[in-house]
């Protein structure tokens, strides 16, 4: 019988280095403090920690790569922790909210209402009235929103500031989540916008500009540049029918961060060059307009970690399982259950053994009685001791607030900004 030849081992794809966090004597340093000390300070596991210095660095990095004329907004859907939103509001030029609840946090956090925009399909009449009272910009997602806005404006004696969210006639290539192009619940189809603009003028709303959001989690600079060029061109085309000068063109965002093996960080340089061209064109074609980018995960994702503690470490039929007190009820995205098509691993480490070579493969699970509760599957890991801290990196966005905390009634997680 012929001996079956094994195929040559494929080179294992690696995660990009989590070099944003220093390591001292094998231990992860977060906000200048060792993880062990931070865990003691927090007083419980699991918890999320967000590093102020890294948030500041990220905004500075963007500012230096992008033209100064481009405004930077924080899309707080990515992480609505009040202290973090308050801190981000001091760093960016505006905050994008997508519910009255988020609006409240942004206002409490000190964001300037003039620089808050409110998007989202299915805004209730009461939410639209709150937006008018607050004086924020409403991104219209439907003609239906015109009437309640006009009514609130009349009743309160305040202008209803609106931009039109356009569902473009193109898609963002290479995007993790497509949110524009084709049939979508978001925004108004580009071809229906001229009629909507007449309707806005007739209703007496204060028109200020256009909002386009093609998609999310894109790591290809060229695809982002292409979407920005097309979004800009579409806004200029639609501006011909606008009832007032266009004051703001929100080109969306979609900047991704590397989550999975083989992915690398987005190259900002070509995006900066591309935006410089658009800024120059805007000065001629829509001279009253400011270009705006709205970013969520790119601003906060890499600055956050999720930390849980090892409860058990066991072997089942030759495979190592590290069971922790954290899981999908706090961090749905890391378990692959938040929109991923194929389950892949977030970068994971042992907080006190960052420099210890792996001793083998392990699957890191949570305490939930469901096979979906896997924080990492078959990853190279050093021997995890019971009581040791496990860290899931790239966890500053779509973490706690995007997870079903009540599922199985385990304790809630803490969140700290350090
Ligand atoms: C979700 C969303 C964002 C933020 O997306 P990120 O991928 O976190 O940058 C921005 N704008 C709109 C309209 C969104 O729906």
Short mmCIF file of C-alpha atoms and ligand atoms in Angstrom, two decimals:
data_model
loop_
_atom_site.label_atom_id
_atom_site.label_comp_id
_atom_site.label_asym_id
_atom_site.label_seq_id
_atom_site.Cartn_x
_atom_site.Cartn_y
_atom_site.Cartn_z
CA UNK A 1 0.00 0.00 0.00
CA UNK A 2 1.33 3.38 -0.96
CA UNK A 3 2.20 5.66 1.90
CA UNK A 4 0.09 8.79 1.81
CA UNK A 5 2.24 11.90 1.58
CA UNK A 6 1.30 14.75 3.85
CA UNK A 7 1.00 18.07 2.07
CA UNK A 8 3.77 20.46 3.13
CA UNK A 9 2.76 22.52 6.15
CA UNK A 10 1.27 25.83 5.07
CA UNK A 11 2.88 28.82 6.73
CA UNK A 12 0.63 29.77 9.64
CA UNK A 13 -0.92 33.18 9.20
CA UNK A 14 0.00 35.47 12.06
CA UNK A 15 -1.82 38.27 13.81
CA UNK A 16 -0.26 41.67 13.40
CA UNK A 17 1.79 42.51 16.53
CA UNK A 18 -0.23 44.15 19.30
CA UNK A 19 2.64 46.59 19.73
CA UNK A 20 0.40 49.42 20.89
CA UNK A 21 0.61 47.94 24.40
CA UNK A 22 4.07 47.75 25.98
CA UNK A 23 5.24 44.61 27.77
CA UNK A 24 7.47 44.78 30.86
CA UNK A 25 8.98 41.65 32.42
CA UNK A 26 6.55 39.55 30.41
CA UNK A 27 3.54 41.49 31.65
CA UNK A 28 1.19 43.61 29.60
CA UNK A 29 1.13 47.32 30.46
CA UNK A 30 -2.15 49.19 30.05
CA UNK A 31 -2.38 52.92 30.62
CA UNK A 32 1.06 52.81 32.22
CA UNK A 33 0.03 50.12 34.74
CA UNK A 34 0.72 46.39 34.83
CA UNK A 35 -2.36 44.35 33.98
CA UNK A 36 -2.25 42.56 37.35
CA UNK A 37 -2.35 45.89 39.17
CA UNK A 38 -5.09 47.19 36.88
CA UNK A 39 -7.19 44.08 37.57
CA UNK A 40 -6.77 44.73 41.30
CA UNK A 41 -7.77 48.34 40.76
CA UNK A 42 -10.88 47.32 38.83
CA UNK A 43 -11.69 44.80 41.55
CA UNK A 44 -13.27 42.19 39.31
CA UNK A 45 -12.94 40.24 36.13
CA UNK A 46 -14.07 40.28 33.41
CA UNK A 47 -13.54 43.86 32.40
CA UNK A 48 -12.83 46.03 29.41
CA UNK A 49 -10.02 48.57 29.64
CA UNK A 50 -9.59 51.47 27.23
CA UNK A 51 -6.28 53.31 27.15
CA UNK A 52 -6.55 57.12 26.93
CA UNK A 53 -3.01 57.48 25.61
CA UNK A 54 -3.77 55.14 22.72
CA UNK A 55 -7.01 56.96 21.91
CA UNK A 56 -5.08 60.22 21.84
CA UNK A 57 -2.31 58.70 19.68
CA UNK A 58 -4.82 57.36 17.18
CA UNK A 59 -6.52 60.71 16.68
CA UNK A 60 -3.10 62.40 16.36
CA UNK A 61 -2.02 59.81 13.79
CA UNK A 62 -5.14 60.51 11.72
CA UNK A 63 -4.71 64.26 12.02
CA UNK A 64 -1.18 64.05 10.71
CA UNK A 65 -2.13 61.75 7.82
CA UNK A 66 -5.26 63.60 6.68
CA UNK A 67 -5.68 67.18 5.44
CA UNK A 68 -6.39 69.64 8.27
CA UNK A 69 -9.57 70.78 6.51
CA UNK A 70 -11.20 67.36 6.93
CA UNK A 71 -13.29 67.10 10.09
CA UNK A 72 -13.11 63.98 12.19
CA UNK A 73 -16.23 62.66 13.89
CA UNK A 74 -16.52 59.83 16.38
CA UNK A 75 -19.34 57.37 15.55
CA UNK A 76 -20.23 56.38 19.10
CA UNK A 77 -22.10 53.23 18.13
CA UNK A 78 -18.65 51.62 18.27
CA UNK A 79 -18.32 52.32 22.00
CA UNK A 80 -20.85 54.39 23.94
CA UNK A 81 -19.18 54.15 27.38
CA UNK A 82 -19.95 57.62 28.79
CA UNK A 83 -16.45 58.40 30.09
CA UNK A 84 -14.94 57.36 26.77
CA UNK A 85 -17.41 59.41 24.73
CA UNK A 86 -16.65 62.40 26.97
CA UNK A 87 -12.91 61.92 26.38
CA UNK A 88 -13.32 61.41 22.62
CA UNK A 89 -15.43 64.57 22.42
CA UNK A 90 -12.37 66.55 23.51
CA UNK A 91 -10.24 65.00 20.74
CA UNK A 92 -12.48 64.97 17.66
CA UNK A 93 -14.52 67.63 15.85
CA UNK A 94 -17.92 66.05 16.28
CA UNK A 95 -19.86 63.03 17.42
CA UNK A 96 -22.24 60.90 15.35
CA UNK A 97 -25.12 59.32 17.22
CA UNK A 98 -27.74 56.84 16.06
CA UNK A 99 -30.41 56.95 18.77
CA UNK A 100 -31.81 59.36 21.34
CA UNK A 101 -29.97 57.31 23.98
CA UNK A 102 -26.64 57.95 22.28
CA UNK A 103 -27.61 61.60 21.79
CA UNK A 104 -28.07 61.93 25.54
CA UNK A 105 -24.62 60.45 26.25
CA UNK A 106 -23.00 62.75 23.66
CA UNK A 107 -24.67 65.83 25.12
CA UNK A 108 -23.83 64.80 28.70
CA UNK A 109 -20.27 64.21 27.53
CA UNK A 110 -19.95 67.80 26.44
CA UNK A 111 -20.07 67.37 22.65
CA UNK A 112 -21.04 70.60 20.87
CA UNK A 113 -24.63 70.14 19.54
CA UNK A 114 -23.67 72.08 16.42
CA UNK A 115 -21.21 69.24 15.66
CA UNK A 116 -23.42 66.29 16.55
CA UNK A 117 -25.17 64.42 13.76
CA UNK A 118 -27.96 61.93 14.24
CA UNK A 119 -28.33 59.07 11.74
CA UNK A 120 -30.27 55.83 11.81
CA UNK A 121 -33.26 54.34 10.02
CA UNK A 122 -36.53 54.33 11.94
CA UNK A 123 -36.06 57.40 14.09
CA UNK A 124 -39.20 57.81 16.15
CA UNK A 125 -41.07 61.11 16.13
CA UNK A 126 -40.10 61.69 19.77
CA UNK A 127 -36.42 61.20 18.91
CA UNK A 128 -36.66 63.66 16.02
CA UNK A 129 -38.26 66.21 18.36
CA UNK A 130 -35.42 65.71 20.87
CA UNK A 131 -32.90 66.25 18.07
CA UNK A 132 -34.53 69.55 17.05
CA UNK A 133 -34.63 70.69 20.67
CA UNK A 134 -30.96 69.79 21.07
CA UNK A 135 -30.03 71.67 17.88
CA UNK A 136 -28.18 68.78 16.29
CA UNK A 137 -27.97 67.86 12.62
CA UNK A 138 -30.38 65.10 11.60
CA UNK A 139 -29.30 62.82 8.78
CA UNK A 140 -32.59 62.20 7.00
CA UNK A 141 -33.02 58.56 6.15
CA UNK A 142 -36.49 58.79 4.68
CA UNK A 143 -39.05 61.32 3.41
CA UNK A 144 -41.20 60.24 6.34
CA UNK A 145 -38.93 62.10 8.74
CA UNK A 146 -39.69 65.48 7.14
CA UNK A 147 -43.14 65.98 8.62
CA UNK A 148 -42.31 65.30 12.31
CA UNK A 149 -39.18 67.44 11.97
CA UNK A 150 -41.17 70.35 10.52
CA UNK A 151 -43.79 69.97 13.26
CA UNK A 152 -41.14 69.98 16.01
CA UNK A 153 -39.43 72.96 14.42
CA UNK A 154 -42.68 74.97 14.37
CA UNK A 155 -43.67 73.98 17.86
CA UNK A 156 -40.28 74.75 19.41
CA UNK A 157 -39.46 77.76 17.26
CA UNK A 158 -36.10 76.21 16.36
CA UNK A 159 -34.65 75.32 12.96
CA UNK A 160 -34.65 71.63 12.04
CA UNK A 161 -31.12 71.12 10.74
CA UNK A 162 -30.98 68.32 8.19
CA UNK A 163 -28.54 66.54 5.90
CA UNK A 164 -29.70 63.89 3.48
CA UNK A 165 -28.27 60.44 3.95
CA UNK A 166 -27.87 59.11 0.44
CA UNK A 167 -27.97 55.44 -0.43
CA UNK A 168 -25.39 55.62 -3.21
CA UNK A 169 -25.55 53.84 -6.53
CA UNK A 170 -22.26 52.04 -5.80
CA UNK A 171 -20.85 49.71 -3.13
CA UNK A 172 -17.70 49.83 -1.00
CA UNK A 173 -15.48 47.04 -2.29
CA UNK A 174 -13.76 44.81 0.25
CA UNK A 175 -15.89 46.02 3.09
CA UNK A 176 -16.74 43.75 6.04
CA UNK A 177 -20.26 45.13 6.25
CA UNK A 178 -21.90 46.87 3.30
CA UNK A 179 -24.24 49.66 4.29
CA UNK A 180 -24.80 51.44 1.00
CA UNK A 181 -25.52 50.55 -2.61
CA UNK A 182 -28.29 48.32 -3.91
CA UNK A 183 -31.54 48.03 -1.97
CA UNK A 184 -30.91 49.17 1.64
CA UNK A 185 -32.95 50.33 4.64
CA UNK A 186 -30.41 53.14 5.13
CA UNK A 187 -30.73 56.56 3.55
CA UNK A 188 -32.59 57.68 0.46
CA UNK A 189 -31.76 56.18 -2.93
CA UNK A 190 -29.60 58.65 -4.87
CA UNK A 191 -32.14 58.82 -7.70
CA UNK A 192 -34.90 59.91 -5.28
CA UNK A 193 -32.84 62.68 -3.66
CA UNK A 194 -33.70 65.59 -6.04
CA UNK A 195 -37.43 65.22 -5.27
CA UNK A 196 -36.66 64.89 -1.55
CA UNK A 197 -34.66 68.13 -1.65
CA UNK A 198 -37.70 69.99 -3.05
CA UNK A 199 -39.80 68.47 -0.30
CA UNK A 200 -37.28 69.61 2.35
CA UNK A 201 -37.34 73.17 1.01
CA UNK A 202 -41.15 73.25 0.91
CA UNK A 203 -41.34 72.04 4.53
CA UNK A 204 -39.00 74.80 5.69
CA UNK A 205 -36.25 72.57 7.04
CA UNK A 206 -32.72 73.93 7.24
CA UNK A 207 -30.76 71.93 4.65
CA UNK A 208 -27.04 71.61 5.41
CA UNK A 209 -25.58 68.81 3.33
CA UNK A 210 -25.17 65.18 2.46
CA UNK A 211 -24.17 62.05 4.35
CA UNK A 212 -22.88 58.93 2.61
CA UNK A 213 -21.80 55.77 4.37
CA UNK A 214 -20.79 52.97 2.06
CA UNK A 215 -19.61 50.35 4.55
CA UNK A 216 -17.52 49.31 7.49
CA UNK A 217 -14.32 47.43 8.46
CA UNK A 218 -12.33 47.97 5.26
CA UNK A 219 -8.56 47.35 5.29
CA UNK A 220 -7.94 48.28 1.65
CA UNK A 221 -6.91 51.91 1.31
CA UNK A 222 -7.56 51.89 -2.43
CA UNK A 223 -11.16 50.72 -1.95
CA UNK A 224 -11.74 53.44 0.64
CA UNK A 225 -10.27 56.10 -1.68
CA UNK A 226 -12.49 54.90 -4.50
CA UNK A 227 -15.61 55.06 -2.28
CA UNK A 228 -14.63 58.56 -1.09
CA UNK A 229 -14.14 59.78 -4.66
CA UNK A 230 -17.48 58.36 -5.73
CA UNK A 231 -19.27 59.65 -2.62
CA UNK A 232 -17.82 63.11 -3.14
CA UNK A 233 -18.79 63.15 -6.83
CA UNK A 234 -22.32 62.03 -6.01
CA UNK A 235 -22.68 64.76 -3.37
CA UNK A 236 -21.53 67.39 -5.85
CA UNK A 237 -23.96 66.07 -8.46
CA UNK A 238 -26.84 66.22 -5.95
CA UNK A 239 -25.77 69.69 -4.77
CA UNK A 240 -27.08 71.09 -8.06
CA UNK A 241 -30.62 70.54 -6.71
CA UNK A 242 -29.95 71.65 -3.14
CA UNK A 243 -32.22 74.33 -1.65
CA UNK A 244 -29.27 75.95 0.17
CA UNK A 245 -25.49 75.91 -0.12
CA UNK A 246 -24.01 72.58 0.93
CA UNK A 247 -22.18 73.14 4.22
CA UNK A 248 -21.21 69.61 5.03
CA UNK A 249 -20.34 66.52 3.01
CA UNK A 250 -19.96 63.52 5.29
CA UNK A 251 -18.04 60.92 3.31
CA UNK A 252 -18.56 58.16 5.87
CA UNK A 253 -15.61 56.13 7.05
CA UNK A 254 -15.27 52.41 6.98
CA UNK A 255 -11.62 52.42 8.12
CA UNK A 256 -10.91 48.93 9.42
CA UNK A 257 -8.54 47.48 12.02
CA UNK A 258 -6.77 44.11 11.79
CA UNK A 259 -8.64 41.49 13.80
CA UNK A 260 -7.61 38.23 12.22
CA UNK A 261 -4.45 36.34 11.21
CA UNK A 262 -3.03 37.60 7.94
CA UNK A 263 -4.63 41.06 8.17
CA UNK A 264 -2.48 44.16 8.38
CA UNK A 265 -3.06 47.74 9.45
CA UNK A 266 -4.69 50.18 7.04
CA UNK A 267 -2.28 52.44 5.17
CA UNK A 268 -3.46 56.00 5.80
CA UNK A 269 -1.04 57.75 3.42
CA UNK A 270 -2.96 57.10 0.17
CA UNK A 271 -6.21 58.07 1.93
CA UNK A 272 -4.65 61.36 3.01
CA UNK A 273 -3.44 62.04 -0.54
CA UNK A 274 -6.84 61.23 -1.98
CA UNK A 275 -8.63 63.49 0.50
CA UNK A 276 -6.23 66.33 -0.25
CA UNK A 277 -7.40 66.20 -3.88
CA UNK A 278 -11.04 66.16 -2.79
CA UNK A 279 -10.53 69.10 -0.40
CA UNK A 280 -9.08 71.09 -3.27
CA UNK A 281 -11.96 70.19 -5.57
CA UNK A 282 -14.50 71.00 -2.85
CA UNK A 283 -13.06 74.50 -2.48
CA UNK A 284 -14.10 75.11 -6.09
CA UNK A 285 -17.19 72.93 -6.49
CA UNK A 286 -18.94 73.24 -3.09
CA UNK A 287 -17.09 76.19 -1.54
CA UNK A 288 -19.23 76.43 1.62
CA UNK A 289 -18.77 72.75 2.44
CA UNK A 290 -16.57 70.98 4.96
CA UNK A 291 -15.64 67.36 4.34
CA UNK A 292 -16.33 65.09 7.31
CA UNK A 293 -15.25 61.55 8.12
CA UNK A 294 -17.09 59.51 10.72
CA UNK A 295 -15.11 56.72 12.28
CA UNK A 296 -15.97 54.30 15.03
CA UNK A 297 -13.81 51.21 15.37
CA UNK A 298 -10.72 52.78 13.81
CA UNK A 299 -10.65 55.41 16.58
CA UNK A 300 -11.28 53.16 19.56
CA UNK A 301 -10.91 49.50 18.59
CA UNK A 302 -7.18 49.07 19.04
CA UNK A 303 -7.11 51.02 22.32
CA UNK A 304 -9.25 48.49 24.16
CA UNK A 305 -8.75 45.03 25.64
CA UNK A 306 -11.12 42.55 27.23
CA UNK A 307 -9.70 40.80 30.28
CA UNK A 308 -11.00 37.63 31.87
CA UNK A 309 -9.64 35.09 34.35
CA UNK A 310 -8.87 31.41 33.93
CA UNK A 311 -11.25 29.25 35.96
CA UNK A 312 -10.27 25.86 34.63
CA UNK A 313 -7.84 24.28 32.24
CA UNK A 314 -8.65 20.81 31.00
CA UNK A 315 -7.95 18.31 28.27
CA UNK A 316 -10.67 16.65 26.25
CA UNK A 317 -9.55 13.86 23.90
CA UNK A 318 -6.17 15.43 23.52
CA UNK A 319 -7.30 19.03 23.08
CA UNK A 320 -6.62 21.75 25.64
CA UNK A 321 -9.55 23.89 26.84
CA UNK A 322 -8.93 27.00 28.91
CA UNK A 323 -12.22 27.95 30.57
CA UNK A 324 -12.52 31.59 31.69
CA UNK A 325 -15.07 33.77 33.46
CA UNK A 326 -15.53 35.86 30.29
CA UNK A 327 -17.32 35.03 27.08
CA UNK A 328 -19.87 35.85 24.45
CA UNK A 329 -22.23 37.53 26.92
CA UNK A 330 -19.65 40.36 27.15
CA UNK A 331 -17.78 40.01 23.89
CA UNK A 332 -19.99 38.58 21.19
CA UNK A 333 -17.72 39.79 18.39
CA UNK A 334 -14.64 37.90 19.61
CA UNK A 335 -16.63 34.66 19.59
CA UNK A 336 -17.46 35.19 15.91
CA UNK A 337 -21.17 35.63 16.48
CA UNK A 338 -21.47 39.34 15.56
CA UNK A 339 -21.78 39.25 11.80
CA UNK A 340 -18.71 37.15 10.91
CA UNK A 341 -19.27 34.62 8.15
CA UNK A 342 -16.39 32.36 9.17
CA UNK A 343 -15.25 32.14 12.79
CA UNK A 344 -11.71 33.46 13.13
CA UNK A 345 -9.64 34.33 16.19
CA UNK A 346 -9.04 37.77 17.63
CA UNK A 347 -5.50 38.22 18.96
CA UNK A 348 -5.30 36.67 22.42
CA UNK A 349 -2.59 36.54 25.09
CA UNK A 350 -1.87 35.68 28.69
CA UNK A 351 -1.44 38.98 30.52
CA UNK A 352 1.53 37.83 32.62
CA UNK A 353 3.16 35.57 30.04
CA UNK A 354 3.34 37.84 27.02
CA UNK A 355 6.86 36.73 26.20
CA UNK A 356 6.55 33.05 27.12
CA UNK A 357 6.68 30.87 24.01
CA UNK A 358 3.53 28.86 23.33
CA UNK A 359 3.51 25.32 24.69
CA UNK A 360 0.79 24.16 22.32
CA UNK A 361 -2.65 24.92 20.98
CA UNK A 362 -5.55 25.78 23.25
CA UNK A 363 -9.19 26.74 22.89
CA UNK A 364 -10.26 29.56 25.20
CA UNK A 365 -13.90 29.37 26.19
CA UNK A 366 -16.27 31.17 28.51
CA UNK A 367 -18.50 29.73 31.24
CA UNK A 368 -21.64 29.69 29.09
CA UNK A 369 -23.32 26.39 28.45
CA UNK A 370 -23.26 26.74 24.66
CA UNK A 371 -20.68 25.70 22.06
CA UNK A 372 -20.86 29.26 20.66
CA UNK A 373 -18.94 30.54 23.68
CA UNK A 374 -15.41 30.35 22.26
CA UNK A 375 -13.15 33.37 22.70
CA UNK A 376 -10.33 31.73 20.75
CA UNK A 377 -10.13 28.41 19.00
CA UNK A 378 -6.95 26.31 18.73
CA UNK A 379 -4.52 29.16 19.26
CA UNK A 380 -0.85 28.86 20.22
CA UNK A 381 -0.70 29.64 23.94
CA UNK A 382 1.67 29.20 26.88
CA UNK A 383 0.42 27.00 29.75
CA UNK A 384 -2.43 28.96 31.32
CA UNK A 385 -2.52 28.77 35.10
CA UNK A 386 -5.77 28.87 37.00
CA UNK A 387 -6.38 32.45 38.16
CA UNK A 388 -4.28 33.90 35.36
CA UNK A 389 -5.53 36.81 33.23
CA UNK A 390 -6.42 36.23 29.58
CA UNK A 391 -6.45 39.23 27.27
CA UNK A 392 -8.44 39.63 24.07
CA UNK A 393 -6.96 42.47 22.04
CA UNK A 394 -8.66 44.76 19.46
CA UNK A 395 -11.65 44.96 21.77
CA UNK A 396 -12.30 48.68 22.13
CA UNK A 397 -15.17 48.69 19.62
CA UNK A 398 -18.37 46.65 19.41
CA UNK A 399 -17.64 44.94 22.71
CA UNK A 400 -19.78 45.33 25.81
CA UNK A 401 -22.57 47.31 24.20
CA UNK A 402 -22.82 44.85 21.30
CA UNK A 403 -23.16 41.74 23.47
CA UNK A 404 -26.11 39.90 25.03
CA UNK A 405 -25.13 40.44 28.66
CA UNK A 406 -28.29 38.84 30.06
CA UNK A 407 -27.77 35.56 28.22
CA UNK A 408 -27.30 32.90 30.95
CA UNK A 409 -27.30 35.43 33.80
CA UNK A 410 -23.58 35.49 34.57
CA UNK A 411 -22.24 38.63 36.24
CA UNK A 412 -21.92 41.81 34.19
CA UNK A 413 -18.49 43.02 33.07
CA UNK A 414 -16.84 46.24 34.21
CA UNK A 415 -15.45 48.92 31.90
CA UNK A 416 -12.65 51.31 32.73
CA UNK A 417 -10.92 54.15 30.95
CA UNK A 418 -7.33 54.49 32.04
C1 LIG B 1 -21.71 51.93 12.22
C2 LIG B 1 -21.57 53.26 11.57
C3 LIG B 1 -20.36 53.96 11.65
C4 LIG B 1 -19.14 53.41 12.32
O1 LIG B 1 -18.60 52.33 11.66
P1 LIG B 1 -17.14 51.79 12.09
O2 LIG B 1 -16.93 50.58 11.29
O3 LIG B 1 -17.18 51.53 13.55
O4 LIG B 1 -16.17 52.87 11.77
C5 LIG B 1 -20.30 55.20 11.07
N1 LIG B 1 -21.37 55.74 10.45
C6 LIG B 1 -22.55 55.09 10.35
C7 LIG B 1 -23.68 55.74 9.66
C8 LIG B 1 -22.69 53.84 10.91
O5 LIG B 1 -23.85 53.20 10.80
#
